[in-house]
Short mmCIF file of C-alpha atoms in Angstrom, two decimals:
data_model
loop_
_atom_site.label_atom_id
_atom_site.label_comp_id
_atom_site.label_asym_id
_atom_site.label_seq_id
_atom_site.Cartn_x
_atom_site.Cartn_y
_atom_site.Cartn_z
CA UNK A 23 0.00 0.00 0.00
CA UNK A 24 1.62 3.41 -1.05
CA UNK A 25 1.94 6.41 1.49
CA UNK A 26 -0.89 8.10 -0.48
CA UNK A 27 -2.89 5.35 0.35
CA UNK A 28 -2.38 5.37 4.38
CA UNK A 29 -3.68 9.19 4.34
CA UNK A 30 -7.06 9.44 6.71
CA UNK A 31 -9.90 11.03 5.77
CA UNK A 32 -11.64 12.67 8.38
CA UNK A 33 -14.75 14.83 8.74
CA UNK A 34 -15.52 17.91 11.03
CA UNK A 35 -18.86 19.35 11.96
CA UNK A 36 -18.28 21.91 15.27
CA UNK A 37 -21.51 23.33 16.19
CA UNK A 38 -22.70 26.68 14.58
CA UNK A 39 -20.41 29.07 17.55
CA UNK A 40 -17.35 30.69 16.29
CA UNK A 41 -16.36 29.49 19.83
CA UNK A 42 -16.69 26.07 18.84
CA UNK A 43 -15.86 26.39 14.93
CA UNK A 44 -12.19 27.80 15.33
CA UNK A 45 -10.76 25.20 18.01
CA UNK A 46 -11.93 22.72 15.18
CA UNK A 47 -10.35 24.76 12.67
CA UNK A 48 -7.04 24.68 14.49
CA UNK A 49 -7.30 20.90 14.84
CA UNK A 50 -8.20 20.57 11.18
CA UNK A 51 -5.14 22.61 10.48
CA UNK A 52 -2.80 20.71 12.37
CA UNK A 53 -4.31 17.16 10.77
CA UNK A 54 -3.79 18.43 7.92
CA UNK A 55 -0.32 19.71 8.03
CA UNK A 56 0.37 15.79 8.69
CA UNK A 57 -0.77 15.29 5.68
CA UNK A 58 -4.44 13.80 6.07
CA UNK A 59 -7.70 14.79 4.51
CA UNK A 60 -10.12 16.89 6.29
CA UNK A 61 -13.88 18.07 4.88
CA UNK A 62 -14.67 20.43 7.27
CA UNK A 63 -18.62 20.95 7.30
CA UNK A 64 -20.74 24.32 7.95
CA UNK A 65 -22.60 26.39 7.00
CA UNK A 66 -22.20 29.02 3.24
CA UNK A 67 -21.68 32.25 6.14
CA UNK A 68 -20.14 30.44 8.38
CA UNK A 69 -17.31 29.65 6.18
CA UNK A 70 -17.46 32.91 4.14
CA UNK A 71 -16.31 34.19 7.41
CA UNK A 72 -13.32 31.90 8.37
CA UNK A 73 -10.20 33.94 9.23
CA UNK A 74 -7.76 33.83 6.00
CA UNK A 75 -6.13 30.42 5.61
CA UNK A 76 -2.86 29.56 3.95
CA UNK A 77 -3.79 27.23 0.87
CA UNK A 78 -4.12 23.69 2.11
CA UNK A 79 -4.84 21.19 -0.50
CA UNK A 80 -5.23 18.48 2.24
CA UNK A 81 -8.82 21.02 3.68
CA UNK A 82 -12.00 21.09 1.83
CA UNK A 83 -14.92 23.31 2.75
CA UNK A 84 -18.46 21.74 2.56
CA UNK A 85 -20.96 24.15 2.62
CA UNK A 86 -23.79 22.94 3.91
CA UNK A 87 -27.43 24.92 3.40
CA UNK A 88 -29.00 25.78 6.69
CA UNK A 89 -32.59 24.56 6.64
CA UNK A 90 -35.41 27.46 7.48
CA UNK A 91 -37.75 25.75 9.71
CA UNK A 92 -40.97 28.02 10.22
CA UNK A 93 -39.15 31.40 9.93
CA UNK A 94 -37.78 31.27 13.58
CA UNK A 95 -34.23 32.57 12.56
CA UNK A 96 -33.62 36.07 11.00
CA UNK A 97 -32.45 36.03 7.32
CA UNK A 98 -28.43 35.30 7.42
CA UNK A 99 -28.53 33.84 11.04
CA UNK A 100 -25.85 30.84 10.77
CA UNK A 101 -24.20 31.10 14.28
CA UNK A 102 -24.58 32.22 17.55
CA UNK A 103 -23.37 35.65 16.84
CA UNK A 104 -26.04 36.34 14.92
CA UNK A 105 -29.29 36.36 17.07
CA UNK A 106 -29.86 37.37 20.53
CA UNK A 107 -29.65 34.40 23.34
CA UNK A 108 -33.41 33.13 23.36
CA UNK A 109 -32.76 32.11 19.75
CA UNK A 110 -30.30 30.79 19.84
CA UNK A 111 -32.70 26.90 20.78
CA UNK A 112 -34.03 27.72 17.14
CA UNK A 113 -30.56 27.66 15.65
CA UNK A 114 -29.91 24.30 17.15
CA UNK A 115 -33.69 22.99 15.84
CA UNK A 116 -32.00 24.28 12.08
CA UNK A 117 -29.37 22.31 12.75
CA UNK A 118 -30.67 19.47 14.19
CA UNK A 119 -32.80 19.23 10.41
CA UNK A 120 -29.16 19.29 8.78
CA UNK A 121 -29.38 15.05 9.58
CA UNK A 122 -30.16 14.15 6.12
CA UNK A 123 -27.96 16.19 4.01
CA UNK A 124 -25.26 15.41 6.65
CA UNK A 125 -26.00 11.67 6.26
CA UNK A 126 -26.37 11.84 2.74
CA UNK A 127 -22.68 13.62 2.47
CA UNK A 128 -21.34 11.37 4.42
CA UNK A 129 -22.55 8.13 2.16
CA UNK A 130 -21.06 9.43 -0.85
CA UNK A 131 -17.90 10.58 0.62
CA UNK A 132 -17.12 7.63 2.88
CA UNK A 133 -14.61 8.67 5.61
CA UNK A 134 -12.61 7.27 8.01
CA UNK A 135 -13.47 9.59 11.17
CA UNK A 136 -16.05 11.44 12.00
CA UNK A 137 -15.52 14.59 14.60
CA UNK A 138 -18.97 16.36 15.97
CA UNK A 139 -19.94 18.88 18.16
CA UNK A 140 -22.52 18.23 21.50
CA UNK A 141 -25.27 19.67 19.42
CA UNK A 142 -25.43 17.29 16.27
CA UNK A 143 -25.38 14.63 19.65
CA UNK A 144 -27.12 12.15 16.50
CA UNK A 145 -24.08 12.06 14.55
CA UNK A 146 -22.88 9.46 16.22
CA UNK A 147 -25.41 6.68 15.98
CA UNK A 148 -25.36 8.14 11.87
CA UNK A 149 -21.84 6.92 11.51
CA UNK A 150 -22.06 3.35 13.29
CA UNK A 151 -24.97 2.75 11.14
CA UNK A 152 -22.94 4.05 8.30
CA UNK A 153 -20.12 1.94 9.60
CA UNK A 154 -18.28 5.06 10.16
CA UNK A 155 -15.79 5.62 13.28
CA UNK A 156 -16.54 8.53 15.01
CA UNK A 157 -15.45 11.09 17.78
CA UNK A 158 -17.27 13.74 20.00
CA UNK A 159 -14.87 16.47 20.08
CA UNK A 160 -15.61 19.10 23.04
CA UNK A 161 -14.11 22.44 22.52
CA UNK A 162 -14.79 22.58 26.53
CA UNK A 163 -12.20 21.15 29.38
CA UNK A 164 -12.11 17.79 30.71
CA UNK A 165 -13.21 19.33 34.18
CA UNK A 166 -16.78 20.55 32.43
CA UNK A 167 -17.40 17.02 30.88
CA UNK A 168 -16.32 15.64 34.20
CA UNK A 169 -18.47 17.99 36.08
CA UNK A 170 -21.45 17.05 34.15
CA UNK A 171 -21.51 13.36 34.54
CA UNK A 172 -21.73 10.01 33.26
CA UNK A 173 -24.20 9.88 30.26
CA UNK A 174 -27.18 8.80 32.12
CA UNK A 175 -26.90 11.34 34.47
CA UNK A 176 -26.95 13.63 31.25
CA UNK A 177 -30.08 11.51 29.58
CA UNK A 178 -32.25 11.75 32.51
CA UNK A 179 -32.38 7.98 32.91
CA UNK A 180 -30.71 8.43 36.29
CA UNK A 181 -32.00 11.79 37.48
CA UNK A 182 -29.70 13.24 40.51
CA UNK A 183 -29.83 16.31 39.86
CA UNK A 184 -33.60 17.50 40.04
CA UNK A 185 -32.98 21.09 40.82
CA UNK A 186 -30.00 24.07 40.23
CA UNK A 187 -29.28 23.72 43.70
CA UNK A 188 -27.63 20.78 43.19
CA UNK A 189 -25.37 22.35 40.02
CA UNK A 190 -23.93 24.24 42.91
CA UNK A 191 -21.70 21.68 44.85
CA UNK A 192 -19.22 19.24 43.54
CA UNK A 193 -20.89 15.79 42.60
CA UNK A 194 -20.48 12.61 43.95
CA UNK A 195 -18.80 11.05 41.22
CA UNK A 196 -15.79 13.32 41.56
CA UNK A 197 -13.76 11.75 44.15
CA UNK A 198 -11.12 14.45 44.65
CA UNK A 199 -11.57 17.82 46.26
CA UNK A 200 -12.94 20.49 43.95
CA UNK A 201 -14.40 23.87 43.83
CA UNK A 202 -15.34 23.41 40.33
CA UNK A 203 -19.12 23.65 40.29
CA UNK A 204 -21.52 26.49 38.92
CA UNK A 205 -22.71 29.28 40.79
CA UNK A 206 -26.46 29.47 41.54
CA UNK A 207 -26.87 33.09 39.27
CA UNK A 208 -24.81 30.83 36.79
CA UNK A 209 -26.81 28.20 36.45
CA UNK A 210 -29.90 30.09 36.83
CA UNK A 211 -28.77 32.28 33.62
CA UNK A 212 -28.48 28.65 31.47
CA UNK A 213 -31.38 26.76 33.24
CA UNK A 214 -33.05 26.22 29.88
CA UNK A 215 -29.97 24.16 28.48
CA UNK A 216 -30.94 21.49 31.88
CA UNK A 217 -34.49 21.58 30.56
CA UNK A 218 -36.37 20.62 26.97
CA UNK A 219 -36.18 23.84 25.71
CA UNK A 220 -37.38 25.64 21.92
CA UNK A 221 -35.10 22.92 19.83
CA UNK A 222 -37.35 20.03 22.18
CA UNK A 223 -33.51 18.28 23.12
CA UNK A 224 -31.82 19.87 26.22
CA UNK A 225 -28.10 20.46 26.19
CA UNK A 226 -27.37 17.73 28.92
CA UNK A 227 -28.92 15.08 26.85
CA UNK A 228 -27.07 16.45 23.68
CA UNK A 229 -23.90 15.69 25.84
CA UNK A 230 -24.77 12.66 27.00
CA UNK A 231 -26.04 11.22 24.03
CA UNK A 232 -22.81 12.68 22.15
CA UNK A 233 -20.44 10.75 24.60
CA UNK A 234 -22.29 7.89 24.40
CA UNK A 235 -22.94 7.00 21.06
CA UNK A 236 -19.44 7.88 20.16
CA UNK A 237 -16.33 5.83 19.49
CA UNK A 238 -13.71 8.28 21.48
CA UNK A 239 -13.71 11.41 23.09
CA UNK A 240 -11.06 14.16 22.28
CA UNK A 241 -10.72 16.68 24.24
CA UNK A 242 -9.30 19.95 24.09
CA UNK A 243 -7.19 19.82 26.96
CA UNK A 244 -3.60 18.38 28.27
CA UNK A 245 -2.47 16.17 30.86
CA UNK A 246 -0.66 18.06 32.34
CA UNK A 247 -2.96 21.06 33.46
CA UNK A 248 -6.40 18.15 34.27
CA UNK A 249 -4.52 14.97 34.87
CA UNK A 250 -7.55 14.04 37.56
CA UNK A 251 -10.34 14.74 35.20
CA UNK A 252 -9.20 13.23 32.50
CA UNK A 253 -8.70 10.10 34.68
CA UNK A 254 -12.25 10.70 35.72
CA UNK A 255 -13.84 10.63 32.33
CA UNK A 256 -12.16 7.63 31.38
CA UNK A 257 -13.83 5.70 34.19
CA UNK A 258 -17.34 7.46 34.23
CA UNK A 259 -17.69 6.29 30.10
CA UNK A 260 -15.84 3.84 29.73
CA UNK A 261 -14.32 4.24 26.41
CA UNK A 262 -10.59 5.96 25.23
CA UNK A 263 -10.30 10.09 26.57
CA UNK A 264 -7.66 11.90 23.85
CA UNK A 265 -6.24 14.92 25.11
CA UNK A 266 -5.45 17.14 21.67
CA UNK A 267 -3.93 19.71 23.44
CA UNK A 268 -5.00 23.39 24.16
CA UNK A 269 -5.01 24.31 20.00
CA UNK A 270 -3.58 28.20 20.67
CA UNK A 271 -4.47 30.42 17.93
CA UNK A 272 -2.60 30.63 14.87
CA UNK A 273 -1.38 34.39 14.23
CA UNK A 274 -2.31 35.71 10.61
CA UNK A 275 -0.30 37.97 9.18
CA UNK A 276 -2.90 39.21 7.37
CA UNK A 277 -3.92 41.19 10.44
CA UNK A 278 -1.00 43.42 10.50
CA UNK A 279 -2.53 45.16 6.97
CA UNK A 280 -6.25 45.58 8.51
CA UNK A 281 -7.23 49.23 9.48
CA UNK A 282 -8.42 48.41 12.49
CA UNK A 283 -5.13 46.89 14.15
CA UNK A 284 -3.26 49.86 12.78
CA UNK A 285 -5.58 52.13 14.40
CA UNK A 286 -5.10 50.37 17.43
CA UNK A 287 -1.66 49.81 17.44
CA UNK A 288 -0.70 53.60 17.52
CA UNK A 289 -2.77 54.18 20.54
CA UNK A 290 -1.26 50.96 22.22
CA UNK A 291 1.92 51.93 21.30
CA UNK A 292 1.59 55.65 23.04
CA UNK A 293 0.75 53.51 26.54
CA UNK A 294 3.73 52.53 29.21
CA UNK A 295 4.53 48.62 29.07
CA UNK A 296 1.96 46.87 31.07
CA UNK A 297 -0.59 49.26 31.93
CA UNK A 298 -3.36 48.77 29.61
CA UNK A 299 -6.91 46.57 30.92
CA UNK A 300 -8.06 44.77 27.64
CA UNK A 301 -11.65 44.03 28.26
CA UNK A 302 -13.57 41.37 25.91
CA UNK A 303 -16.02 39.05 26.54
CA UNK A 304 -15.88 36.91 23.13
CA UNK A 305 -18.71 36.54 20.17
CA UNK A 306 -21.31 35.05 22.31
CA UNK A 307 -21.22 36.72 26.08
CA UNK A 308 -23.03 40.44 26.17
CA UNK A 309 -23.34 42.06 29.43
CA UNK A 310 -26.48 43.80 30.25
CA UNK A 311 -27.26 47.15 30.35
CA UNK A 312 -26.82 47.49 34.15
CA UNK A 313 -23.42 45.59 34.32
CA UNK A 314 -22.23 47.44 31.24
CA UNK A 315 -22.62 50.23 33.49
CA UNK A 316 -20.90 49.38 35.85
CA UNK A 317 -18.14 47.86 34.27
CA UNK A 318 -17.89 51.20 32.62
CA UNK A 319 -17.79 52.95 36.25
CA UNK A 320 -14.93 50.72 37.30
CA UNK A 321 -12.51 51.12 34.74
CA UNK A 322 -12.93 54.82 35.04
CA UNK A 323 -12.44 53.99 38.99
CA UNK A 324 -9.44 52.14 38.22
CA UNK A 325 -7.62 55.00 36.46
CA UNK A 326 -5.73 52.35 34.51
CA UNK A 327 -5.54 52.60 30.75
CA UNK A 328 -8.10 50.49 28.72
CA UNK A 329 -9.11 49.01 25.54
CA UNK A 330 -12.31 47.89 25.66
CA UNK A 331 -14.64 45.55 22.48
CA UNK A 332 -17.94 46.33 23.33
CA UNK A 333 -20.54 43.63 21.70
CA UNK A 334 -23.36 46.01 21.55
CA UNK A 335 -25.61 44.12 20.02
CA UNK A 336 -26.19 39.87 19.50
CA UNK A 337 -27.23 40.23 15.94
CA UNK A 338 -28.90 42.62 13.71
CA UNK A 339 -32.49 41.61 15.20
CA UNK A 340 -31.49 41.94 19.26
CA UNK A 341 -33.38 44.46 20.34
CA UNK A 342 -31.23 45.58 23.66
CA UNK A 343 -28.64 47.43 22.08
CA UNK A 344 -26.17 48.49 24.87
CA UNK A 345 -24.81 51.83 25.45
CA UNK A 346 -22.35 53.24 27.41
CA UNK A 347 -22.65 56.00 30.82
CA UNK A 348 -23.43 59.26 29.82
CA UNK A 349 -19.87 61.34 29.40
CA UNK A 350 -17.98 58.16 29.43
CA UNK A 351 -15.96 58.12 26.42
CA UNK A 352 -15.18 62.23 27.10
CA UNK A 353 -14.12 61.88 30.94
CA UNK A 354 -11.73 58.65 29.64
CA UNK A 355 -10.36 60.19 26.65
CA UNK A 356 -6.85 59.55 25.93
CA UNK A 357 -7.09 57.02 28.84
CA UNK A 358 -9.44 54.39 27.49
CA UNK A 359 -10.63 53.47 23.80
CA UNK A 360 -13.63 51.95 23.10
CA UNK A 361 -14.17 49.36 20.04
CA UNK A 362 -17.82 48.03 18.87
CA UNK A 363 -16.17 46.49 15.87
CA UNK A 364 -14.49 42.88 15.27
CA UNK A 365 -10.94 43.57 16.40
CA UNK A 366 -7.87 41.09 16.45
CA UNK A 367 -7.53 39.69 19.79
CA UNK A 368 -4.38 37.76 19.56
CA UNK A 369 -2.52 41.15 18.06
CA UNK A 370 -3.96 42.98 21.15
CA UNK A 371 -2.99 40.81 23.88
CA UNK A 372 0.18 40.17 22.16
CA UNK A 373 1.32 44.15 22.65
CA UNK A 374 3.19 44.62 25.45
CA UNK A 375 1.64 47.99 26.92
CA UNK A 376 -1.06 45.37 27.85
CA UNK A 377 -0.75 44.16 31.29
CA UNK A 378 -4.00 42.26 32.02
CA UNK A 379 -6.92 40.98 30.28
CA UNK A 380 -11.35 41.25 32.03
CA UNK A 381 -12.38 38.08 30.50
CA UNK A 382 -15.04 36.08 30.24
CA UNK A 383 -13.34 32.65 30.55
CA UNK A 384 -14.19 31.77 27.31
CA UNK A 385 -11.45 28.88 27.21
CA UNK A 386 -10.22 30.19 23.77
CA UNK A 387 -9.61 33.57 25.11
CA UNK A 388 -7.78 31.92 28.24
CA UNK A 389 -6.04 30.08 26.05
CA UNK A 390 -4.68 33.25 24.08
CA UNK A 391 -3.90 35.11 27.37
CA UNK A 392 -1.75 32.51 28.39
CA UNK A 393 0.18 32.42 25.24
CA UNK A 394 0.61 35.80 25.19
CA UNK A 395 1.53 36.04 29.51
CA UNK A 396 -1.28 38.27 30.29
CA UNK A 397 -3.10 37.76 34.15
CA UNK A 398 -6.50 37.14 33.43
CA UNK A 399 -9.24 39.26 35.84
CA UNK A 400 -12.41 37.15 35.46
CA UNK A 401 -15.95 37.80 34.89
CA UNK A 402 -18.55 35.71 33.82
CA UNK A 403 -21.73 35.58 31.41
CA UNK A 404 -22.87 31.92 30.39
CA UNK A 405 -22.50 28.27 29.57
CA UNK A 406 -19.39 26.44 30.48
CA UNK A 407 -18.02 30.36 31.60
CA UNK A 408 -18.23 29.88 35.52
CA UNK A 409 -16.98 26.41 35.56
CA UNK A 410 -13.69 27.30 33.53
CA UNK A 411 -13.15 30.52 36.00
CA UNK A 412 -13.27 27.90 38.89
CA UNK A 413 -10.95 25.85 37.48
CA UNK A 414 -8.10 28.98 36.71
CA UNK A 415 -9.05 30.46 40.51
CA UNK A 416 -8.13 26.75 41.95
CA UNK A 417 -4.40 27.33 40.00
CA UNK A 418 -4.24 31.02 40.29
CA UNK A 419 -4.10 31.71 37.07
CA UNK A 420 -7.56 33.91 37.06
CA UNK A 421 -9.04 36.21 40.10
CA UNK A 422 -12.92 36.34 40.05
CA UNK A 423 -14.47 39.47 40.28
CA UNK A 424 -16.74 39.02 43.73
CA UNK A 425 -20.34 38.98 43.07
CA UNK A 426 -23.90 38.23 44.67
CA UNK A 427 -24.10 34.79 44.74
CA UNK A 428 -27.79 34.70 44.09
CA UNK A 429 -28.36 37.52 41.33
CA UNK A 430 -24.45 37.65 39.97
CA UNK A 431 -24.82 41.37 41.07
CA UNK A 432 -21.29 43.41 40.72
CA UNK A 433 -20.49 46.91 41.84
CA UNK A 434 -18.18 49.27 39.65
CA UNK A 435 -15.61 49.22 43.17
CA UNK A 436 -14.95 45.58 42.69
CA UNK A 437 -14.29 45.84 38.87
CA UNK A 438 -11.67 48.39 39.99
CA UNK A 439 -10.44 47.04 43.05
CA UNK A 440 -9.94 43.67 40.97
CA UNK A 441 -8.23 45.58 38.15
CA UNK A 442 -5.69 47.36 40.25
CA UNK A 443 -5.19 43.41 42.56
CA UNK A 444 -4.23 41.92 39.58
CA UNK A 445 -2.11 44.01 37.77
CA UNK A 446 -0.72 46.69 40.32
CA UNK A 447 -0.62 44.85 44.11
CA UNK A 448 2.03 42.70 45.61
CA UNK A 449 -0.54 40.48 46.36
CA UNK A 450 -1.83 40.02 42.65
CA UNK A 451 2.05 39.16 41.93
CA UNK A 452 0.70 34.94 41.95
CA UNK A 453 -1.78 35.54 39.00
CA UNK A 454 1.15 38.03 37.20
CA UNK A 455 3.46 35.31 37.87
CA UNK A 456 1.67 32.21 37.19
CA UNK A 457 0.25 32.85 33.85
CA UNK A 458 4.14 33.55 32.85
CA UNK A 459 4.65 29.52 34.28
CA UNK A 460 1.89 28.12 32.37
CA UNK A 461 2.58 29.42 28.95
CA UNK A 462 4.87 26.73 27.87
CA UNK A 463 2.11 24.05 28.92
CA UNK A 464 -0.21 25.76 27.16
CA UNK A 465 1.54 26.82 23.42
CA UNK A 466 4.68 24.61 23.36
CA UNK A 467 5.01 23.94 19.81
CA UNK A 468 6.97 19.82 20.25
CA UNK A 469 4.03 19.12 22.85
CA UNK A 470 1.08 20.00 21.22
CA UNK A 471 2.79 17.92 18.33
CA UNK A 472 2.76 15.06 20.21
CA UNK A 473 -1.18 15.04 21.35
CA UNK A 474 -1.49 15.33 17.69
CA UNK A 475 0.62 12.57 16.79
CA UNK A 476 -0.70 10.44 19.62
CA UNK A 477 -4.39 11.47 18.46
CA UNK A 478 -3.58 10.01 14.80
CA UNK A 479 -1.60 7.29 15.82
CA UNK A 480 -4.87 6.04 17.52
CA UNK A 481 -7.18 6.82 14.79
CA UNK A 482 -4.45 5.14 11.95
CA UNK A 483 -4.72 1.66 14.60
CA UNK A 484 -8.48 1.71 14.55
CA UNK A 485 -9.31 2.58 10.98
CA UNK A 486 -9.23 -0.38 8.16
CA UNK A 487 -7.41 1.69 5.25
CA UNK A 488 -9.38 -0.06 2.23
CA UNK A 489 -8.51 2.41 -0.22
CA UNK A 490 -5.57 0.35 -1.69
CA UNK A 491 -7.20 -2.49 -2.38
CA UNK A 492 -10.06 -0.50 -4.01
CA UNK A 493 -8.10 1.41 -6.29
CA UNK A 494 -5.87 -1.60 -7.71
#
C-alpha cells in the first residue's frame, strides 16, 4: 500500500459558535499539516467568514445549506453571533434538520473519522450505522465534561440532579476535592440548556447522548494542566479520553494590513509597558445594560488605561442594544478606547503595553492570554463560563471578580479594586506570575505535536485503510 494510500480522511462538523468552529479549525489545520484529509462541514456564512487560511490542499470546505424551519431565525442567522440568546434553541432545531444532508454527504464521501460537536449529539449513531468511526470532540475542558456526569446522568435515565441547587456543589462522582461547580446566578442564567427547551432536546442530553454513542472522546485539553479529570472521564464512560492539546491560535499575518489593528496599534503603542486593561467578553457573552454600566464605572475607577470591544448588540435583530454611561468616552479620553467592531484579539494581547486581560473565561480567550503572559481578571456571562473561572481560581491563574451569589450582582468598586489586585498589588504578583509559568504548557510547539501525533496514531490503529485495495 503506497503512502498516499495510508492518508485518513476525516470529517468535522463543530456546532454553529465561532467558539466552537475555530478550536476545530485549528485541529483541522494541524491534521492536515500531517498530511491527512479533512472536509470540514458548515454552513455558506459560516465559512465565508473563516479567518484567512494559507492554501491547504489536504482542507475542503463543505458548505452545507441551513434549513429554514418556520421562519424562527432572522435572514443570514448561521451562528450564535447572529441572534440574541433566546434564539439561539431555534438555531440548534436548524441544525438538528441538517441530519439528512449530513447523512447523505457522508454516504457518498465515505470517511474514516467522523468529529462532531454536543449539538449534532445524532451524529454518532449516523456513523455506526454508516459503519463510520466517530469522535465527539468538546471544545470545553475535561473538568466541564467531568463535572457534568456520566451519560445517564446527562439523559435523565438516572435523574440526581432535580434542581439548580444541586449544580452548585461538587458531585459525587468526583472523588477528589474540587471547587469546580456552577454558581447558583450561573446556572440560573443557562437553566433552559438542563431543561427541553425551543429545539425540544436539552443540552445535557445532547452531551450525554454525544459521549455515548461515540467511538472516542477528544478533548481539548492536556495532561498536564487536568490529569484528575481526564482520569475521571475515562472511568465514568468507559471508552478511550484523547487529550489534543490546548489548539492556541494561529497568528495571521494578514492582520497586521487591517485598518483596524493599525488604528489600534498607535494608541497601544503611546501607553507605558503593562498598563493597559483589555476588556472582551468573546462573540457570544453580552453584558447587560446594568453591568455594562458598571463595568464602565470601574474602569474609570481604576484610572488604569483600557481598551475595551464592546458587543453592543447579538445580531442585527437583538433588540437591547447596549450603550455606554453618559460622558464616558469624554471623561476617559486619551485614557481608554472603546471598540464596537471585530478587532484582532491575539494582536492585542500580544502588545506589550497590555498588562491584564477582564475576561469572560471563554477557554479560547484563556487560552490566548496565556500564550501571550497576560493575568487574566475574570468575569462571567454563560455556559461552560463559571466552571472554567473555577478551574483557573483553583491554580491562580484567574481572580474572580466578587459577586452576589444569588443575582451575579457586581459593583463598579470591585471591577476596579480587581483591576488594580491583579495588575498593580504585591498580592496580585501569583496571578502576574503564574500565567508567565503556564505558557509553555499551554503553546509549546513539540508538545502540542505530540497530542497530535498520539491522536492520529490512535485513529491510523483503529481505521481499516481499504482504499488500496479499491483502487488496484
Amino acid at each position: 500500500m503506497s503512502r498516499d494510500n495510508e492518508k485518513l480522511h476525516i470529517v468535522m462538523f463543530p456546532w454553529l459558535a465561532f467558539g466552537h468552529i475555530i478550536p476545530n479549525l485549528e485541529l483541522a489545520k494541524l491534521i492536515a499539516q500531517k498530511g491527512h484529509l479533512v472536509t470540514f462541514i458548515s454552513t455558506p456564512r459560516n465559512i465565508d467568514r473563516l479567518p484567512n487560511l494559507p492554501p491547504n490542499r489536504n482542507i475542503t470546505f463543505f458548505k452545507l445549506p441551513l434549513p429554514k424551519l418556520h421562519n424562527d431565525l432572522p435572514q443570514n442567522a448561521e451562528a450564535t453571533t447572529d441572534v440574541p440568546y433566546d434564539v439561539v434553541q431555534h438555531l440548534k432545531s436548524a441544525c438538528d434538520a441538517l441530519q439528512q444532508p449530513i447523512t447523505r454527504f457522508l454516504q457518498s464521501s465515505k470517511p474514516d473519522w467522523i468529529f462532531y460537536d454536543f449539538v449534532p449529539y445524532w451524529l454518532g449513531s449516523i456513523a455506526s450505522q454508516l459503519g463510520i468511526k466517530s469522535a465527539y470532540f468538546s471544545i470545553f475542558t475535561a473538568s466541564l465534561l467531568g463535572y457534568l456526569g456520566p451519560s445517564p446522568v446527562l439523559m435523565g435515565e438516572d435523574p440526581v440532579r432535580t434542581h439548580p441547587l444541586h449544580y452548585t456543589v461538587s458531585p459525587d462522582w468526583v472523588p477528589f476535592p474540587s471547587t469546580v461547580a456552577w454558581r447558583y446566578f450561573e446556572i440560573m442564567k443557562i437553566s433552559d440548556g438542563i431543561t427541553h427547551n425551543h429545539s425540544g432536546v436539552s443540552d445535557m442530553y445532547r452531551f450525554g447522548a454525544s459521549i455515548r454513542n461515540c467511538d472516542i472522546v477528544a478533548v481539548r485539553s492536556c495532561s498536564e494542566f487536568e490529569p484528575e479529570w481526564l482520569q475521571l472521564l475515562e472511568q465514568i464512560h468507559g471508552k478511550p479520553i484523547l487529550p489534543v492539546g490546548q489548539l492556541p491560535s494561529s497568528k495571521n499575518e494578514d492582520e497586521n494590513e487591517n485598518e483596524m489593528w493599525q488604528w489600534m496599534k498607535e494608541w497601544l503603542d503611546k501607553k507605558e509597558k503593562g498598563t493597559v486593561v483589555y476588556v472582551a467578553f468573546g462573540s457570544e457573552a453580552k453584558p447587560s445594560q446594568d453591568e455594562v454600566d458598571e463595568i464602565a464605572v470601574g474602569l474609570e475607577k481604576s484610572e488604569l488605561p483600557f481598551l475595551w470591544v464592546l458587543r453592543t448588540q447579538r445580531g442585527p435583530t437583538d433588540p437591547e442594544v447596549l450603550r455606554l454611561p453618559k460622558g464616558f468616552e469624554e471623561r476617559t479620553e486619551g485614557r481608554g478606547l472603546v471598540c464596537t467592531r471585530w478587532a484582532p484579539q491575539l494582536k492585542i494581547l500580544g502588545h506589550e503595553s497590555v498588562g491584564g486581560f477582564l475576561s469572560h473565561s471563554g477557554w479560547t480567550s484563556v487560552v490566548e492570554a496565556i500564550q501571550e503572559e497576560k493575568p487574566l481578571v475574570l468575569l462571567t456571562f454563560l455556559a461552560d463560563q463559571g466552571i472554567n473561572a473555577r478551574v483557573l481560581e483553583e491554580k491562580k491563574l484567574g481572580y474572580l471578580i466578587p459577586r452576589d451569589e444569588r443575582d451575579g450582582w457586581f459593583s463598579s468598586e470591585s471591577v476596579a479594586d480587581s483591576l488594580r489586585l491583579v495588575m498593580l498589588k504585591d498580592e496580585g504578583r501569583i496571578y502576574r506570575e503564574k500565567v508567565k509559568e503556564m505558557k509553555d504548557l499551554f503553546v509549546n510547539k513539540e508538545r502540542q505535536e505530540g497530542y497530535i501525533n498520539n491522536l492520529l496514531d490512535y485513529l491510523k490503529a483503529h481505521t481499516k485503510i481499504q482504499r488500496g485495495s479499491q483502487d488496484e
